[in-house]
Tab-separated table of C-alpha atoms and ligand atoms in Angstrom:
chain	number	residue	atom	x	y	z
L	1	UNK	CA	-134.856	11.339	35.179
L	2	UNK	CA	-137.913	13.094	33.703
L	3	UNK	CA	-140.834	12.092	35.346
L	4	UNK	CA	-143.040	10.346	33.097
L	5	UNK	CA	-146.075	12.158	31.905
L	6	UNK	CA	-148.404	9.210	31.644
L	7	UNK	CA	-147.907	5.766	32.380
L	8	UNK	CA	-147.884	2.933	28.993
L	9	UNK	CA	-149.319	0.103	29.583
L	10	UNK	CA	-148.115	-2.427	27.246
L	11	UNK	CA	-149.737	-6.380	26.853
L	12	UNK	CA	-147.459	-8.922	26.589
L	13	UNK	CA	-147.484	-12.754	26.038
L	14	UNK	CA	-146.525	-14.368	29.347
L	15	UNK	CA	-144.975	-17.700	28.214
L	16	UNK	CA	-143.442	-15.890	24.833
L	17	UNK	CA	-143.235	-12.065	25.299
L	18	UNK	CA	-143.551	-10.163	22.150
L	19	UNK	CA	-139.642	-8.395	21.117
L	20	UNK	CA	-140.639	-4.831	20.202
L	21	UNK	CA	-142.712	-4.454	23.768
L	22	UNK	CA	-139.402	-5.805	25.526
L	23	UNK	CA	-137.376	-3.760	23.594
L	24	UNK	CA	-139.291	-0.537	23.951
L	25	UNK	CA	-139.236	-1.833	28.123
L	26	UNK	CA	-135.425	-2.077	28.120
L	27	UNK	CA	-134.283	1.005	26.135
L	28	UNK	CA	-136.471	2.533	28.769
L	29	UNK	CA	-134.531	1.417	31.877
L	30	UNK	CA	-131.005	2.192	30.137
L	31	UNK	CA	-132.340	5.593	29.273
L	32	UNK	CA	-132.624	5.488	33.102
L	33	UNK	CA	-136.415	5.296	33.364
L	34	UNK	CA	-138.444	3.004	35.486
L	35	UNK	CA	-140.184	0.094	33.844
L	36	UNK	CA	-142.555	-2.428	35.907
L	37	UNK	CA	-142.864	-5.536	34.987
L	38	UNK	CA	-144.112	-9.394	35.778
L	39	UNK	CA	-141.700	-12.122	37.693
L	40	UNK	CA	-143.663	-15.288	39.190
L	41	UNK	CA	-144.110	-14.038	42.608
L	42	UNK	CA	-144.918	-10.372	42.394
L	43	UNK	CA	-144.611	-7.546	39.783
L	44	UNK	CA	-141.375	-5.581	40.345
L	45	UNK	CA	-140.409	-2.051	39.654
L	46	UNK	CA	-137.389	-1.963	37.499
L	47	UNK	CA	-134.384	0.285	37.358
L	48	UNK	CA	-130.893	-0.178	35.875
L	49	UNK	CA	-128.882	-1.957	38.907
L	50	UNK	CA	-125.777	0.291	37.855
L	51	UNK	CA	-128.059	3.808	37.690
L	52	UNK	CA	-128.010	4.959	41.517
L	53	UNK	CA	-130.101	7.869	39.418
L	54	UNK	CA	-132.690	5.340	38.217
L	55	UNK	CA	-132.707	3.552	41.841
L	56	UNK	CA	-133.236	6.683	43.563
L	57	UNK	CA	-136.292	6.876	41.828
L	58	UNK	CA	-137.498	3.824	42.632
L	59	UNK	CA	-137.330	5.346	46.260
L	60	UNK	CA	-139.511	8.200	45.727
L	61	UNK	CA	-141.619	6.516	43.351
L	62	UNK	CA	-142.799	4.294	45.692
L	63	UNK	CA	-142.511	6.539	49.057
L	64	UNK	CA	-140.085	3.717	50.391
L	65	UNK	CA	-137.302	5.136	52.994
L	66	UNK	CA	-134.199	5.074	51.753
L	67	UNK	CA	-132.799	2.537	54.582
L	68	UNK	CA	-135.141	-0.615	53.041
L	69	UNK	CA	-132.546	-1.795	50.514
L	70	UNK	CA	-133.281	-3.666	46.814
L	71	UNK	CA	-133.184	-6.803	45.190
L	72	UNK	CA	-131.254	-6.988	42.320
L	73	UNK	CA	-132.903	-8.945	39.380
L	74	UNK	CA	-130.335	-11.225	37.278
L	75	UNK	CA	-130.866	-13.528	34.018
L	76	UNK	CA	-127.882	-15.792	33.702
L	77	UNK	CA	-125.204	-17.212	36.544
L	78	UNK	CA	-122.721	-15.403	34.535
L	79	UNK	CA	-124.058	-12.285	35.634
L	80	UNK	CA	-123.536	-12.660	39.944
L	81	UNK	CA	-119.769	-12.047	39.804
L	82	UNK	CA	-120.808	-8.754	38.405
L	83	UNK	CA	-123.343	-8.058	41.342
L	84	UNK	CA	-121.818	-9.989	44.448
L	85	UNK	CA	-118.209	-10.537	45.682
L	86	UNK	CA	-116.862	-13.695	47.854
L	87	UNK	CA	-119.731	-15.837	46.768
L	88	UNK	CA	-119.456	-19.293	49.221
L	89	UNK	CA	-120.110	-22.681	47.501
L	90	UNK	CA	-123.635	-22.668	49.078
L	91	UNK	CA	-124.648	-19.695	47.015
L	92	UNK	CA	-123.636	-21.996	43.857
L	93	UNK	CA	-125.258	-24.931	44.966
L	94	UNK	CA	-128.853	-23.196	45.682
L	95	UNK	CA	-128.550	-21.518	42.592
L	96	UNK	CA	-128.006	-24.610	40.434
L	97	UNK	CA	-131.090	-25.790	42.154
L	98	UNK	CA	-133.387	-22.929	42.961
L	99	UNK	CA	-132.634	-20.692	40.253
L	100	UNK	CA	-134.551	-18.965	38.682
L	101	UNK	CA	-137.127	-19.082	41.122
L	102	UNK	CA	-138.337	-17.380	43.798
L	103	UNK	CA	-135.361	-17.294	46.031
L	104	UNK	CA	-133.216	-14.080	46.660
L	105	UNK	CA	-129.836	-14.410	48.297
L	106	UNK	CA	-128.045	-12.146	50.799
L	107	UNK	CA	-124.505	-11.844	50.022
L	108	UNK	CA	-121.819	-9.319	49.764
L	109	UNK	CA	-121.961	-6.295	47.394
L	110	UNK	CA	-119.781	-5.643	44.394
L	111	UNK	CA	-118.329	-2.667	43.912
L	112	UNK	CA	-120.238	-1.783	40.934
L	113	UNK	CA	-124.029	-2.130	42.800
L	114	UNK	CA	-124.202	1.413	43.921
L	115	UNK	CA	-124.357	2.162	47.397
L	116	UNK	CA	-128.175	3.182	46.998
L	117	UNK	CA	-129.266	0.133	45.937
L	118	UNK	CA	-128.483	-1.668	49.265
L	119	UNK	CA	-129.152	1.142	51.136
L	120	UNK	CA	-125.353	1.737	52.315
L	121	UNK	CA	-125.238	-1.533	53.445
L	122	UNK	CA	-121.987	-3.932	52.233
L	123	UNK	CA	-124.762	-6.609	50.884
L	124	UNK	CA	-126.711	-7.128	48.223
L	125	UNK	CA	-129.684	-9.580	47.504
L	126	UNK	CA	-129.481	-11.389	44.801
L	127	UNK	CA	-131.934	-13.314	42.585
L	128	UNK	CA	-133.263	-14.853	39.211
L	129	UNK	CA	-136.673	-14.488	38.363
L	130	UNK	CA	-138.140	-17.221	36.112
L	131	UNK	CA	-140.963	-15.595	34.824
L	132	UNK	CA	-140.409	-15.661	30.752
L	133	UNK	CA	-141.177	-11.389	30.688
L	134	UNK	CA	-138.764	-10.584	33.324
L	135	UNK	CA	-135.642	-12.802	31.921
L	136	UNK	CA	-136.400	-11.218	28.825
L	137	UNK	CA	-136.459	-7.969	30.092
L	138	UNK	CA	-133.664	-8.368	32.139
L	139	UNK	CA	-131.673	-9.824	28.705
L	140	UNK	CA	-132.825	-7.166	26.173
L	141	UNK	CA	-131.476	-4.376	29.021
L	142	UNK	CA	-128.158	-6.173	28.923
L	143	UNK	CA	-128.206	-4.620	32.661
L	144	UNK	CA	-128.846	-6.684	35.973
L	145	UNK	CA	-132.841	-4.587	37.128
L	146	UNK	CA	-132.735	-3.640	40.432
L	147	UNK	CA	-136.955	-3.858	41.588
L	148	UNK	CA	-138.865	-3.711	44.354
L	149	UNK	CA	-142.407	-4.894	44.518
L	150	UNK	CA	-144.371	-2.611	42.127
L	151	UNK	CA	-146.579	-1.035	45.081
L	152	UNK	CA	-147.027	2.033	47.218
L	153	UNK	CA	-144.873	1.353	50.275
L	154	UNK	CA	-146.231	-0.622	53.153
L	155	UNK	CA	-149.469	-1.701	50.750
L	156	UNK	CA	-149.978	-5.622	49.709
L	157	UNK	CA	-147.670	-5.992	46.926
L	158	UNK	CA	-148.590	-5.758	43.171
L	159	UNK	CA	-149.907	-9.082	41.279
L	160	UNK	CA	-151.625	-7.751	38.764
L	161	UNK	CA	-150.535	-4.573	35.823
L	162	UNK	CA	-153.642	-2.839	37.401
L	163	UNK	CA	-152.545	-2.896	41.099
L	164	UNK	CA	-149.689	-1.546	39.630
L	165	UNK	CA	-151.348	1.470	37.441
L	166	UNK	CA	-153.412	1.931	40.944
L	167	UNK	CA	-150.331	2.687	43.246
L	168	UNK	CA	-147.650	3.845	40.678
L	169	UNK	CA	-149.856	5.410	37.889
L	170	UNK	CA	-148.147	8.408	36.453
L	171	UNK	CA	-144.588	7.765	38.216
L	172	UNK	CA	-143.441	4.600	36.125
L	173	UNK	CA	-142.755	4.894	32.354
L	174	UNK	CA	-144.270	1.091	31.293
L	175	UNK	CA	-145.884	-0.873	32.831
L	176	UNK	CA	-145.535	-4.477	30.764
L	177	UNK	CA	-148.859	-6.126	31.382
L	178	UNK	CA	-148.526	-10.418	31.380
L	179	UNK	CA	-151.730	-10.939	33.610
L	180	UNK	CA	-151.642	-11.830	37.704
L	181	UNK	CA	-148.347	-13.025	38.499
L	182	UNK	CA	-148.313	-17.215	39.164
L	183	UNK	CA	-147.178	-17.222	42.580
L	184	UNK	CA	-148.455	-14.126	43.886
L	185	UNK	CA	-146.007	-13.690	46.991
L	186	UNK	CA	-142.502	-12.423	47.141
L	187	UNK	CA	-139.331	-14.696	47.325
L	188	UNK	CA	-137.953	-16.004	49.993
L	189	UNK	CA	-134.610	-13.916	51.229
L	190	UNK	CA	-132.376	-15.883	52.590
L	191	UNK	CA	-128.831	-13.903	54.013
L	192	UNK	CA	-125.792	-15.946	53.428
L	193	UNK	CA	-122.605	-13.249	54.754
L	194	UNK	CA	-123.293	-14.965	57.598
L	195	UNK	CA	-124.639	-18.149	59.092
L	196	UNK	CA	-127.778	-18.839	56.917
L	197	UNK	CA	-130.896	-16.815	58.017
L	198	UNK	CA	-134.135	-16.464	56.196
L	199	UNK	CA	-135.094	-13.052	56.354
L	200	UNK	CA	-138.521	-13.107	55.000
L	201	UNK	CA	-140.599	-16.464	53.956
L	202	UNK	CA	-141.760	-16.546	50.524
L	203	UNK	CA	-142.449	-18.878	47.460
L	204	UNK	CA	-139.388	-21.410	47.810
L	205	UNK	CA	-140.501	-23.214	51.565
L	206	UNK	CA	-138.139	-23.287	54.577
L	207	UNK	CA	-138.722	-27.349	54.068
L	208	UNK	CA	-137.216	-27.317	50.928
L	209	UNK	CA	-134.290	-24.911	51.792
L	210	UNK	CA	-133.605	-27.347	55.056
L	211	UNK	CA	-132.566	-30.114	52.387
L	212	UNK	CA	-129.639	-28.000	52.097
L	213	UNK	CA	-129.271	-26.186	54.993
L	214	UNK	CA	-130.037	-28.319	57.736
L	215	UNK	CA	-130.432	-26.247	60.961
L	216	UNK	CA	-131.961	-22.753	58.970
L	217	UNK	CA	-132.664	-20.306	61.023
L	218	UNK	CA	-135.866	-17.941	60.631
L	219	UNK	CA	-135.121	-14.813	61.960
L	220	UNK	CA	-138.217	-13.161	63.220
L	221	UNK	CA	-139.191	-9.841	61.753
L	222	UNK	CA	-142.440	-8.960	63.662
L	223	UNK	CA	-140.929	-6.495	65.573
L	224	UNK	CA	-143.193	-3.675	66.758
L	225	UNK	CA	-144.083	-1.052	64.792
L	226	UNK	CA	-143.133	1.989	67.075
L	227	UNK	CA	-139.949	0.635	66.907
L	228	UNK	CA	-137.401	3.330	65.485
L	229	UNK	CA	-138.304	2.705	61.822
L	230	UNK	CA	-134.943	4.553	61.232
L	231	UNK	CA	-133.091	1.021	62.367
L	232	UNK	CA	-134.835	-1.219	60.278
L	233	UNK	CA	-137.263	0.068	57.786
L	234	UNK	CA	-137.303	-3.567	56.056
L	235	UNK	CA	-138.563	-5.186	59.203
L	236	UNK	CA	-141.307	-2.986	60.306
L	237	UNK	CA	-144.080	-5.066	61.146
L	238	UNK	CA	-147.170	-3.078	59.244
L	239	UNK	CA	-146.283	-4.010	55.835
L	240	UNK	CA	-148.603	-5.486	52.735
L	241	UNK	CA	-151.314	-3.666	54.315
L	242	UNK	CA	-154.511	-2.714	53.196
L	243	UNK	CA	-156.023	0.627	54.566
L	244	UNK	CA	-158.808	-1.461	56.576
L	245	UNK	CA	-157.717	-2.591	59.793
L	246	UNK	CA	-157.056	-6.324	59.597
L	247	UNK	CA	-158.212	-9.037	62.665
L	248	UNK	CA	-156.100	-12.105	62.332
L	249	UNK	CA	-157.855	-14.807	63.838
L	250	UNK	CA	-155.589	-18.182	65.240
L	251	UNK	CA	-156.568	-20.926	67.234
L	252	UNK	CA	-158.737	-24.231	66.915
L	253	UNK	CA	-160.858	-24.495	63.794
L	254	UNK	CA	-164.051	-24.226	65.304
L	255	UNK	CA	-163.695	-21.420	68.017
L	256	UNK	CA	-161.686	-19.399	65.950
L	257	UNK	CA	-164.936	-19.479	63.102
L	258	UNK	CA	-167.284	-18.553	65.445
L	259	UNK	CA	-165.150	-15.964	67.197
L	260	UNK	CA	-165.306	-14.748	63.279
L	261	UNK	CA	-168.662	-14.727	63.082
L	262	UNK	CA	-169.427	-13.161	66.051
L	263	UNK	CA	-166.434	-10.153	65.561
L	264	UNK	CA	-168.015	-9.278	62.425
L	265	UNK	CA	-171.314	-9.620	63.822
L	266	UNK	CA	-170.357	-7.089	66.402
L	267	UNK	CA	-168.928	-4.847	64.301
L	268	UNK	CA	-171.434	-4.668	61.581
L	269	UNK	CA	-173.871	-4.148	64.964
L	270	UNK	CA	-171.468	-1.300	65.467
L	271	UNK	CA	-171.612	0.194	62.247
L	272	UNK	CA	-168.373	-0.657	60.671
L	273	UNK	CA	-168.416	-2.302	56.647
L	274	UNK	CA	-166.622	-5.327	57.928
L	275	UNK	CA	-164.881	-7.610	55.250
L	276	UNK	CA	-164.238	-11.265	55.160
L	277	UNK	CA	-161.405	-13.297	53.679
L	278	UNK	CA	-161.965	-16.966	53.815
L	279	UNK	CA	-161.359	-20.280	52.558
L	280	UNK	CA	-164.342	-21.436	49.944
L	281	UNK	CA	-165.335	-23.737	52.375
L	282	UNK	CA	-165.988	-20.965	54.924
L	283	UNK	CA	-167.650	-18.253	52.043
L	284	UNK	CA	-171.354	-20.188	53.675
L	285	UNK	CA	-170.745	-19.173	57.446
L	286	UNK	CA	-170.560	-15.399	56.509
L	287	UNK	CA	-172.390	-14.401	53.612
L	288	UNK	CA	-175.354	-14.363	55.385
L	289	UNK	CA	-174.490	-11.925	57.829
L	290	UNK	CA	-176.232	-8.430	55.980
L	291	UNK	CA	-173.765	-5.809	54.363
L	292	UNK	CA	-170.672	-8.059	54.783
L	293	UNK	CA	-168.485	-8.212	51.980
L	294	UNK	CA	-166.989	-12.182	51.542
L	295	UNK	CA	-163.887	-12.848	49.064
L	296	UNK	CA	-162.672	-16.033	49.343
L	297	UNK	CA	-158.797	-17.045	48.347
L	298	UNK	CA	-159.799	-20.681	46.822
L	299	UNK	CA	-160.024	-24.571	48.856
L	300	UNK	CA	-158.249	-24.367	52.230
L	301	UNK	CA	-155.854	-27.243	51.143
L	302	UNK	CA	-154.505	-25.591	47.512
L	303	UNK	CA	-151.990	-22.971	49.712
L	304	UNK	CA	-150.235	-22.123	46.240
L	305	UNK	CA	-153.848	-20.646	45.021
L	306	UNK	CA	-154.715	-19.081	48.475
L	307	UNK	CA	-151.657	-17.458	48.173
L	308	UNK	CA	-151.838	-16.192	44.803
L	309	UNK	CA	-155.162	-14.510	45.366
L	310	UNK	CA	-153.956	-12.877	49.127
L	311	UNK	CA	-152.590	-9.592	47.867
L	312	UNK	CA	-155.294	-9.088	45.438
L	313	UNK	CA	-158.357	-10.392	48.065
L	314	UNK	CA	-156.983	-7.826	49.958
L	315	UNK	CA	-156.794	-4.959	47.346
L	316	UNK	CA	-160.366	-6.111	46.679
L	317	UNK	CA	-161.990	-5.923	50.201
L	318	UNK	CA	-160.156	-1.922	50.616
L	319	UNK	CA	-161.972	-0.879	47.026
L	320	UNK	CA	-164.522	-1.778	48.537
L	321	UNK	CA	-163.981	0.270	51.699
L	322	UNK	CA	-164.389	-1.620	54.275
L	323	UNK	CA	-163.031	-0.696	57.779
L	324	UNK	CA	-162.183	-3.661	59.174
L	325	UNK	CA	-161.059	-7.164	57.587
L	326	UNK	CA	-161.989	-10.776	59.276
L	327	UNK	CA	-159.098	-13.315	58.493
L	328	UNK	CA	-157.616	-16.553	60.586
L	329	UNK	CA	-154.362	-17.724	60.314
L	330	UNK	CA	-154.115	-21.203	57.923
L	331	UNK	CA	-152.015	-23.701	58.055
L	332	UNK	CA	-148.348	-22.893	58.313
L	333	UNK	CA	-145.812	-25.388	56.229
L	334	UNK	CA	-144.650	-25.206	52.990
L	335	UNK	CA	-146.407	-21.738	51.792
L	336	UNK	CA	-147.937	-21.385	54.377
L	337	UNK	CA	-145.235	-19.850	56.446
L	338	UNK	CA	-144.916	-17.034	53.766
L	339	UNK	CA	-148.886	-16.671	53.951
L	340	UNK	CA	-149.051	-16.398	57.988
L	341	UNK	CA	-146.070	-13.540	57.640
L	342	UNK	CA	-147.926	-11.992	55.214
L	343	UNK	CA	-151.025	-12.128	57.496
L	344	UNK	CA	-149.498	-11.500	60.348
L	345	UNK	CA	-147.577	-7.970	58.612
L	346	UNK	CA	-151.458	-7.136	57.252
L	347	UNK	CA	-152.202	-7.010	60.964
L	348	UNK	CA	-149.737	-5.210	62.228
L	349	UNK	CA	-148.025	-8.042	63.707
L	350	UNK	CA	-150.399	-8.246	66.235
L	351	UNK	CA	-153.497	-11.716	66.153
L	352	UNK	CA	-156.009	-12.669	67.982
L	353	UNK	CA	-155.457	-16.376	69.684
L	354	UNK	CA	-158.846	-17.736	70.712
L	355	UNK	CA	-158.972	-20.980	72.937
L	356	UNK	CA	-160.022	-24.242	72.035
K	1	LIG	O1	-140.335	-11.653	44.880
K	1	LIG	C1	-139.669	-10.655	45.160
K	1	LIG	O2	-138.688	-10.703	45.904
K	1	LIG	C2	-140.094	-9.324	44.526
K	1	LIG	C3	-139.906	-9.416	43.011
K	1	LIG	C4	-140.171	-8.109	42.319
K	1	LIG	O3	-138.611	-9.873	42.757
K	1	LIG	N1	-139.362	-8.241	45.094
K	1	LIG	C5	-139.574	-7.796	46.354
K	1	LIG	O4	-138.812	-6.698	46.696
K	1	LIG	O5	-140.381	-8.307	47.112
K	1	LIG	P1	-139.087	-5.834	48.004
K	1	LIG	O6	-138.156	-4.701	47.906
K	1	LIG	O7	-140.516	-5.531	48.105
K	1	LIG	O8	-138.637	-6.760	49.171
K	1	LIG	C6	-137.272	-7.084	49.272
K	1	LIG	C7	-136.927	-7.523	50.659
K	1	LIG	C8	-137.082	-6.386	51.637
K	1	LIG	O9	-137.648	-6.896	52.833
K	1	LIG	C9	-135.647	-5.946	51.863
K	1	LIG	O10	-135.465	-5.394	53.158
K	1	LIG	C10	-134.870	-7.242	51.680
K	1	LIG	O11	-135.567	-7.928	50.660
K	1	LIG	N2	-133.511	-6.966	51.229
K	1	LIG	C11	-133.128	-6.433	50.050
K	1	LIG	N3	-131.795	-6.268	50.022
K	1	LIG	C12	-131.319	-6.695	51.206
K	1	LIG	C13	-130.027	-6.765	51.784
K	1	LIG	N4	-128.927	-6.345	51.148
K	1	LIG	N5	-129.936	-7.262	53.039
K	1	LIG	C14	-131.028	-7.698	53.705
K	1	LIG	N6	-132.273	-7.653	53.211
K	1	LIG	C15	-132.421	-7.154	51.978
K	2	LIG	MG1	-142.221	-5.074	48.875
């Protein structure tokens, strides 16, 4: 593939994406170009599923190891027989009620995903985005997309065209530009060659999966990160990270504020640009403090909108430049599961518990 001289960014409607943009997107990808592009969780980066060229790419483009295998993107049922092989009933059945959504299943690889995509292994995960761009996309290519999140490797993923253009400027083709993506963190991935296992939380809750799968497992991924990243690139623990280091905060409500306070405090006494990331509720407790930057992720009971804005809070407090970032762990159902891994990867698996 040539590499792209300039990156396009290209508007699109996000309920009712314009033709010619989606067009122009999918000739792209069977040309064998990368194309980036909205789904409801994050914004993906796009190759043809059956163009190992095109997913090698992807690699390189975003300075991922070639071990940390892909999701492949899919617009219709019809399409998995093409992607997966021995599907079991309980693929079906979450499909019929998941899909498309958020959720990406683990199952075993058909022939014609190349080897790359998976990263050698046998699988493949497997999932249908409902954003209106992406199925369109994913239509007009006639070609099941095989995407990443549209971000530098290791850095919070991409909800916005602009995170995009700032991490993958110059190595994409298009970028088509539908505003912050409604979810705003990944799917869930949830491995079914074996007995179920959610891999990584994400927009459709363990809760909800349970209804089906009664005794789900979550298999833990914070593993640590001088582990032999060889083994199991996937699961390192420093992942959607911003440059600044990030203190994650758990523990009692009150203690754990005032341990905030205090840390940043301390450090701003030390001569570090500290950054907060709080609840609304909690922006009065720090702003206050002189030279501390606050961004707040929305009302500590909406989890949906505090984790649509965590990627981007935390692009925000790093343009900033701070060196360190304040943070405490929320509550974990539902979303909040996906939000404390997300945290918890940020910090580099590592929190702070304070005592009651
Ligand atoms: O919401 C999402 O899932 C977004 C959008 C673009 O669809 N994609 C995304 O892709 O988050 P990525 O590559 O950033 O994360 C995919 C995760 C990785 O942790 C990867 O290791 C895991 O899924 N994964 C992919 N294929 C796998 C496989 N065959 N077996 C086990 N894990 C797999
Ligand atoms: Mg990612």
């Amino acid at each position: 593939m040539a590499i792209p001289e300039q990156t396009h960014v290209i508007s699109v409607d996000s309920v009712q994406p314009d033709f010619a943009a989606i067009h122009v997107a999918a000739e792209l990808l069977r040309a064998g170009q990368l194309v980036a592009f909205p789904t409801e969780t994050v914004y993906g980066l796009g190759a043809n599923a059956h163009d190992s060229a095109a997913v090698g790419c992807i690699f390189s483009a975003k300075s991922r190891p070639a071990n940390d295998p892909i999701i492949v993107h899919i617009a219709a049922l019809g399409q998995i027989d093409a992607v997966a092989r021995e599907i079991p009933d309980l693929a079906y059945q979450l499909a019929q009620h998941f899909w498309p959504g958020p959720l990406t299943l683990v199952l075993a690889r058909h022939p014609n995903i190349p080897p790359n995509v998976s990263a050698g292994l046998p699988t493949v995960a497997v999932r249908m985005p409902v954003h209106p761009v992406a199925r369109a996309l994913i239509q007009a290519a006639d070609c099941p997309i095989a995407a990443p999140s549209a971000n530098t490797f290791s850095r919070p993923s991409a909800t916005t065209a602009q995170h995009v253009l700032q991490d993958l400027g110059g190595r994409v083709a298009v970028i088509l530009d539908a505003g912050p993506t409604p979810i705003g963190l990944e799917s869930t991935v949830l491995d079914l060659t074996g007995e179920p296992v959610v891999l990584r939380p994400g927009g459709v809750d363990l809760e909800q999966l349970r209804v089906f799968i009664p005794n789900l497992q979550i298999k833990p991924r914070y593993i640590a990160t001088d582990a032999d990243p060889a083994n199991a690139p996937g699961q390192l623990t420093r992942h959607y990270a911003p440059s600044a280091q990030v203190l994650l905060f758990s523990g009692p409500v009150g203690p754990v504020r005032a341990q905030m306070q205090q840390t940043a405090h301390d450090r701003i006494a030390s001569g570090q640009r500290v950054g907060v990331l709080v609840i609304d509720e909690e922006r009065e407790l720090f702003v206050a403090l002189p030279g501390v930057q606050v961004v707040t992720l929305g009302p500590g009971d909406d989890l949906a909108q505090v984790g649509a804005r965590l990627f981007a809070a935390l692009r925000a407090l790093d343009r900033q430049g701070v060196d360190v970032i304040v943070v405490r762990a929320l509550a974990r159902a539902g979303l909040g599961a996906a939000i404390w891994d997300r945290l918890l990867r940020a910090a580099d698996g590592k929190f702070i518990a304070v005592e009651g």
